[in-house]
mmCIF file of C-alpha atoms in Angstrom:
data_model
loop_
_atom_site.group_PDB
_atom_site.id
_atom_site.type_symbol
_atom_site.label_atom_id
_atom_site.label_comp_id
_atom_site.label_asym_id
_atom_site.label_seq_id
_atom_site.Cartn_x
_atom_site.Cartn_y
_atom_site.Cartn_z
ATOM 1 C CA GLY A 632 109.561 184.831 122.797
ATOM 2 C CA GLU A 633 112.235 184.422 125.307
ATOM 3 C CA ASN A 634 115.257 182.461 124.261
ATOM 4 C CA VAL A 635 118.830 181.517 125.360
ATOM 5 C CA GLU A 636 121.619 181.262 122.880
ATOM 6 C CA GLN A 637 124.618 179.061 123.698
ATOM 7 C CA HIS A 638 128.048 178.955 122.021
ATOM 8 C CA PRO A 639 129.845 176.942 120.813
ATOM 9 C CA SER A 640 127.830 173.879 120.018
ATOM 10 C CA THR A 641 130.880 171.682 120.111
ATOM 11 C CA LEU A 642 134.232 172.307 121.907
ATOM 12 C CA SER A 643 137.301 170.128 121.883
ATOM 13 C CA VAL A 644 140.245 170.846 124.241
ATOM 14 C CA GLN A 645 143.308 169.096 125.381
ATOM 15 C CA GLU A 646 143.458 167.713 128.955
ATOM 16 C CA GLY A 647 144.630 170.503 131.283
ATOM 17 C CA ASP A 648 143.405 173.317 129.142
ATOM 18 C CA SER A 649 140.617 175.600 129.924
ATOM 19 C CA ALA A 650 137.142 175.564 128.397
ATOM 20 C CA VAL A 651 134.634 178.449 128.172
ATOM 21 C CA ILE A 652 131.029 178.293 127.108
ATOM 22 C CA LYS A 653 129.058 181.426 126.566
ATOM 23 C CA CYS A 654 125.342 182.180 126.804
ATOM 24 C CA THR A 655 123.013 185.136 126.144
ATOM 25 C CA TYR A 656 119.522 185.526 127.272
ATOM 26 C CA SER A 657 116.618 187.802 126.188
ATOM 27 C CA ASP A 658 114.204 187.946 129.091
ATOM 28 C CA SER A 659 115.339 190.780 131.335
ATOM 29 C CA ALA A 660 113.198 189.279 134.146
ATOM 30 C CA SER A 661 115.515 186.233 134.371
ATOM 31 C CA ASN A 662 117.151 186.182 137.908
ATOM 32 C CA TYR A 663 118.591 182.719 138.222
ATOM 33 C CA PHE A 664 121.135 181.115 135.923
ATOM 34 C CA PRO A 665 122.026 177.356 136.406
ATOM 35 C CA TRP A 666 124.427 175.223 134.432
ATOM 36 C CA TYR A 667 123.766 171.566 133.965
ATOM 37 C CA LYS A 668 125.996 168.652 132.862
ATOM 38 C CA GLN A 669 124.524 165.751 131.049
ATOM 39 C CA GLU A 670 126.731 162.692 130.500
ATOM 40 C CA LEU A 671 125.894 160.297 127.756
ATOM 41 C CA GLY A 672 122.741 158.286 128.568
ATOM 42 C CA LYS A 673 122.337 160.019 131.907
ATOM 43 C CA ARG A 674 120.094 162.755 133.376
ATOM 44 C CA PRO A 675 121.161 166.376 133.459
ATOM 45 C CA GLN A 676 122.722 167.393 136.785
ATOM 46 C CA LEU A 677 123.460 170.795 138.199
ATOM 47 C CA ILE A 678 127.070 171.797 138.474
ATOM 48 C CA ILE A 679 126.909 175.408 139.348
ATOM 49 C CA ASP A 680 124.426 178.360 139.448
ATOM 50 C CA ILE A 681 124.422 182.056 139.914
ATOM 51 C CA ARG A 682 121.718 184.585 140.992
ATOM 52 C CA SER A 683 121.214 187.923 139.442
ATOM 53 C CA ASN A 684 122.610 189.868 142.346
ATOM 54 C CA VAL A 685 125.973 188.156 142.010
ATOM 55 C CA GLY A 686 128.580 188.751 139.259
ATOM 56 C CA GLU A 687 130.798 185.707 139.685
ATOM 57 C CA LYS A 688 130.816 182.359 141.492
ATOM 58 C CA LYS A 689 133.473 179.813 141.786
ATOM 59 C CA ASP A 690 133.456 176.064 142.859
ATOM 60 C CA GLN A 691 136.919 174.387 142.548
ATOM 61 C CA ARG A 692 137.660 174.143 138.869
ATOM 62 C CA ILE A 693 134.408 175.609 137.764
ATOM 63 C CA ALA A 694 133.332 179.262 137.554
ATOM 64 C CA VAL A 695 130.439 181.163 136.295
ATOM 65 C CA THR A 696 130.292 184.986 135.416
ATOM 66 C CA LEU A 697 127.143 186.968 134.838
ATOM 67 C CA ASN A 698 126.848 190.391 133.123
ATOM 68 C CA LYS A 699 123.256 191.391 133.666
ATOM 69 C CA THR A 700 123.618 194.644 131.591
ATOM 70 C CA ALA A 701 124.752 192.716 128.543
ATOM 71 C CA LYS A 702 122.414 189.623 129.341
ATOM 72 C CA HIS A 703 125.433 187.428 129.145
ATOM 73 C CA PHE A 704 126.859 184.624 131.304
ATOM 74 C CA SER A 705 129.683 182.121 130.927
ATOM 75 C CA LEU A 706 130.963 178.902 132.319
ATOM 76 C CA HIS A 707 134.680 178.534 132.823
ATOM 77 C CA ILE A 708 136.296 175.035 133.477
ATOM 78 C CA THR A 709 139.954 175.038 134.250
ATOM 79 C CA GLU A 710 142.405 172.132 134.242
ATOM 80 C CA THR A 711 140.013 170.115 132.182
ATOM 81 C CA GLN A 712 140.007 166.250 132.702
ATOM 82 C CA PRO A 713 138.551 163.504 130.504
ATOM 83 C CA GLU A 714 135.663 163.051 132.913
ATOM 84 C CA ASP A 715 134.631 166.576 132.079
ATOM 85 C CA SER A 716 133.529 165.312 128.644
ATOM 86 C CA ALA A 717 129.735 165.792 128.476
ATOM 87 C CA VAL A 718 126.988 168.071 127.157
ATOM 88 C CA TYR A 719 126.673 171.297 129.087
ATOM 89 C CA PHE A 720 123.397 173.269 129.236
ATOM 90 C CA CYS A 721 123.049 176.866 130.365
ATOM 91 C CA ALA A 722 119.633 178.056 131.458
ATOM 92 C CA ALA A 723 117.903 181.309 132.477
ATOM 93 C CA THR A 724 115.012 181.277 134.963
ATOM 94 C CA GLY A 725 112.339 184.000 135.417
ATOM 95 C CA GLY A 726 109.488 182.956 137.767
ATOM 96 C CA PHE A 727 108.960 179.272 137.293
ATOM 97 C CA LYS A 728 109.804 179.204 133.625
ATOM 98 C CA THR A 729 113.300 177.966 132.764
ATOM 99 C CA ILE A 730 114.676 178.353 129.215
ATOM 100 C CA PHE A 731 117.599 176.132 128.380
ATOM 101 C CA GLY A 732 120.280 176.674 125.743
ATOM 102 C CA ALA A 733 120.811 174.170 122.999
ATOM 103 C CA GLY A 734 123.874 172.679 124.758
ATOM 104 C CA THR A 735 127.698 172.392 124.186
ATOM 105 C CA ARG A 736 129.206 169.088 123.580
ATOM 106 C CA LEU A 737 132.698 169.182 125.338
ATOM 107 C CA PHE A 738 135.318 166.721 124.379
ATOM 108 C CA VAL A 739 138.438 166.532 126.531
ATOM 109 C CA LYS A 740 141.271 164.738 124.780
ATOM 110 C CA ALA A 741 143.731 162.893 127.058
ATOM 111 C CA ASP B 697 116.133 155.812 148.055
ATOM 112 C CA GLY B 698 114.884 159.426 147.415
ATOM 113 C CA GLY B 699 114.604 161.047 144.219
ATOM 114 C CA ILE B 700 112.506 161.411 141.043
ATOM 115 C CA THR B 701 111.530 158.387 138.886
ATOM 116 C CA GLN B 702 110.038 157.989 135.449
ATOM 117 C CA SER B 703 108.431 155.083 133.761
ATOM 118 C CA PRO B 704 108.680 153.406 131.500
ATOM 119 C CA LYS B 705 112.295 153.917 130.236
ATOM 120 C CA TYR B 706 111.325 153.088 126.698
ATOM 121 C CA LEU B 707 107.918 153.356 125.104
ATOM 122 C CA PHE B 708 106.576 152.518 121.617
ATOM 123 C CA ARG B 709 103.324 153.984 120.379
ATOM 124 C CA LYS B 710 101.397 153.629 117.058
ATOM 125 C CA GLU B 711 100.241 156.661 115.345
ATOM 126 C CA GLY B 712 96.974 157.845 116.615
ATOM 127 C CA GLN B 713 97.304 156.411 120.133
ATOM 128 C CA ASN B 714 97.500 158.532 123.200
ATOM 129 C CA VAL B 715 100.168 157.465 125.800
ATOM 130 C CA THR B 716 100.878 158.544 129.320
ATOM 131 C CA LEU B 717 104.319 158.974 130.885
ATOM 132 C CA SER B 718 104.756 158.574 134.508
ATOM 133 C CA CYS B 719 106.721 160.975 136.875
ATOM 134 C CA GLU B 720 106.892 160.413 140.667
ATOM 135 C CA GLN B 721 109.036 162.228 143.222
ATOM 136 C CA ASN B 722 109.535 161.751 146.901
ATOM 137 C CA LEU B 723 111.570 164.922 147.525
ATOM 138 C CA ASN B 724 108.565 166.814 148.917
ATOM 139 C CA HIS B 725 109.087 169.414 146.055
ATOM 140 C CA ASP B 726 106.141 171.638 145.220
ATOM 141 C CA ALA B 727 107.251 172.404 141.639
ATOM 142 C CA MET B 728 107.435 169.895 138.825
ATOM 143 C CA TYR B 729 108.232 170.197 135.092
ATOM 144 C CA TRP B 730 108.133 168.211 131.862
ATOM 145 C CA TYR B 731 110.642 168.819 129.186
ATOM 146 C CA ARG B 732 111.289 167.382 125.763
ATOM 147 C CA GLN B 733 114.849 166.850 124.453
ATOM 148 C CA ASP B 734 115.515 166.386 120.808
ATOM 149 C CA PRO B 735 119.022 165.709 119.385
ATOM 150 C CA GLY B 736 121.062 168.840 119.065
ATOM 151 C CA GLN B 737 118.568 170.866 120.949
ATOM 152 C CA GLY B 738 118.296 171.932 124.562
ATOM 153 C CA LEU B 739 115.466 171.053 126.774
ATOM 154 C CA ARG B 740 112.177 172.519 125.792
ATOM 155 C CA LEU B 741 109.487 173.108 128.507
ATOM 156 C CA ILE B 742 106.163 171.322 127.809
ATOM 157 C CA TYR B 743 104.249 172.013 130.987
ATOM 158 C CA TYR B 744 105.202 172.957 134.702
ATOM 159 C CA SER B 745 103.234 172.944 137.898
ATOM 160 C CA GLN B 746 103.977 175.125 140.827
ATOM 161 C CA ILE B 747 101.643 173.394 143.272
ATOM 162 C CA VAL B 748 98.984 170.670 143.465
ATOM 163 C CA ASN B 749 95.981 171.226 141.289
ATOM 164 C CA ASP B 750 97.744 173.871 139.315
ATOM 165 C CA PHE B 751 99.707 173.751 136.069
ATOM 166 C CA GLN B 752 100.873 176.110 133.258
ATOM 167 C CA LYS B 753 101.664 175.625 129.594
ATOM 168 C CA GLY B 754 105.318 175.812 128.544
ATOM 169 C CA ASP B 755 106.634 176.645 125.211
ATOM 170 C CA ILE B 756 105.573 173.509 123.347
ATOM 171 C CA ALA B 757 102.346 172.353 125.108
ATOM 172 C CA GLU B 758 100.346 171.653 121.890
ATOM 173 C CA GLY B 759 99.443 168.028 121.703
ATOM 174 C CA TYR B 760 100.220 167.344 125.406
ATOM 175 C CA SER B 761 98.256 167.245 128.572
ATOM 176 C CA VAL B 762 99.073 166.918 132.317
ATOM 177 C CA SER B 763 97.462 166.620 135.675
ATOM 178 C CA ARG B 764 98.709 167.346 139.244
ATOM 179 C CA GLU B 765 96.255 165.626 141.569
ATOM 180 C CA LYS B 766 99.068 164.747 144.032
ATOM 181 C CA LYS B 767 102.130 166.509 145.144
ATOM 182 C CA GLU B 768 104.221 163.430 144.325
ATOM 183 C CA SER B 769 102.915 162.778 140.727
ATOM 184 C CA PHE B 770 102.886 164.751 137.453
ATOM 185 C CA PRO B 771 101.947 162.483 134.587
ATOM 186 C CA LEU B 772 102.206 163.598 130.977
ATOM 187 C CA THR B 773 99.844 162.419 128.260
ATOM 188 C CA VAL B 774 101.110 162.703 124.671
ATOM 189 C CA THR B 775 98.013 162.830 122.475
ATOM 190 C CA SER B 776 97.505 161.813 118.905
ATOM 191 C CA ALA B 777 97.384 165.617 118.222
ATOM 192 C CA GLN B 778 101.195 165.892 118.841
ATOM 193 C CA LYS B 779 102.633 165.921 115.322
ATOM 194 C CA ASN B 780 106.049 164.648 116.043
ATOM 195 C CA PRO B 781 106.163 162.951 119.438
ATOM 196 C CA THR B 782 109.174 160.799 119.006
ATOM 197 C CA ALA B 783 111.696 162.277 121.502
ATOM 198 C CA PHE B 784 113.289 161.873 124.926
ATOM 199 C CA TYR B 785 111.129 163.237 127.768
ATOM 200 C CA LEU B 786 112.482 164.420 130.993
ATOM 201 C CA CYS B 787 110.607 165.133 134.260
ATOM 202 C CA ALA B 788 112.032 167.384 136.896
ATOM 203 C CA SER B 789 111.135 168.870 140.318
ATOM 204 C CA SER B 790 112.327 171.724 142.409
ATOM 205 C CA ALA B 791 111.866 173.012 145.877
ATOM 206 C CA GLY B 792 113.005 176.576 145.153
ATOM 207 C CA LEU B 793 110.718 179.550 145.716
ATOM 208 C CA ALA B 794 109.559 181.284 142.599
ATOM 209 C CA GLY B 795 111.235 178.630 140.451
ATOM 210 C CA VAL B 796 114.722 179.579 141.715
ATOM 211 C CA GLY B 797 116.774 176.614 142.703
ATOM 212 C CA GLU B 798 118.162 173.325 141.376
ATOM 213 C CA GLN B 799 115.909 171.129 139.304
ATOM 214 C CA PHE B 800 116.322 167.465 139.910
ATOM 215 C CA PHE B 801 115.758 165.299 136.784
ATOM 216 C CA GLY B 802 114.364 161.920 136.402
ATOM 217 C CA PRO B 803 116.136 159.283 134.190
ATOM 218 C CA GLY B 804 113.846 160.071 131.254
ATOM 219 C CA THR B 805 111.431 158.132 128.930
ATOM 220 C CA ARG B 806 112.362 157.588 125.281
ATOM 221 C CA LEU B 807 109.127 157.619 123.200
ATOM 222 C CA THR B 808 109.184 156.224 119.746
ATOM 223 C CA VAL B 809 106.156 156.439 117.452
ATOM 224 C CA LEU B 810 105.991 153.641 114.956
#
């Protein structure tokens, strides 16, 4: 069946450094790729998304890139801050079905 | 206060019992979803509903049932047939056409089977 692989599972960076999280998906019908942030004990919240007709999207310190040919998309966080520490989930949506990656736990050390 | 709510926050169940988790939204969203979250794993789709009186199985529907009699409500029943029901359950809704668009999540229900 369809799946989304996410790497790494854990990422530790120094405050101010960049963080990159990578995902690959299997369903070629996927056309929408959101990223969610889940802080400890809280609900997931959308931080950025990209549609299949766009290769890159940026929102302040966060950017997402999409390579449809390779079925690969990535989240880039620049100038990381301690409040960026959370679990990040990528997802791929085709129709009403969204498949989530297993998550990346990001630690930003002050 | 607009949004999506789930109740209860914590739920304990004895083996062999069915239990129903509540999910309500006042966002006027057509689509609603139920996910299960286990430690170290992503969110896995249990059921989704695109519109009232319609719902579809997700990847792990066995042992679960849902109904969608009202636009605002999408309750999930965890039946005794679910082999390992202890988990964190998240409900979500979205307004996007064909499933494209932000999903808004509820606060979750943590179910523990004793």
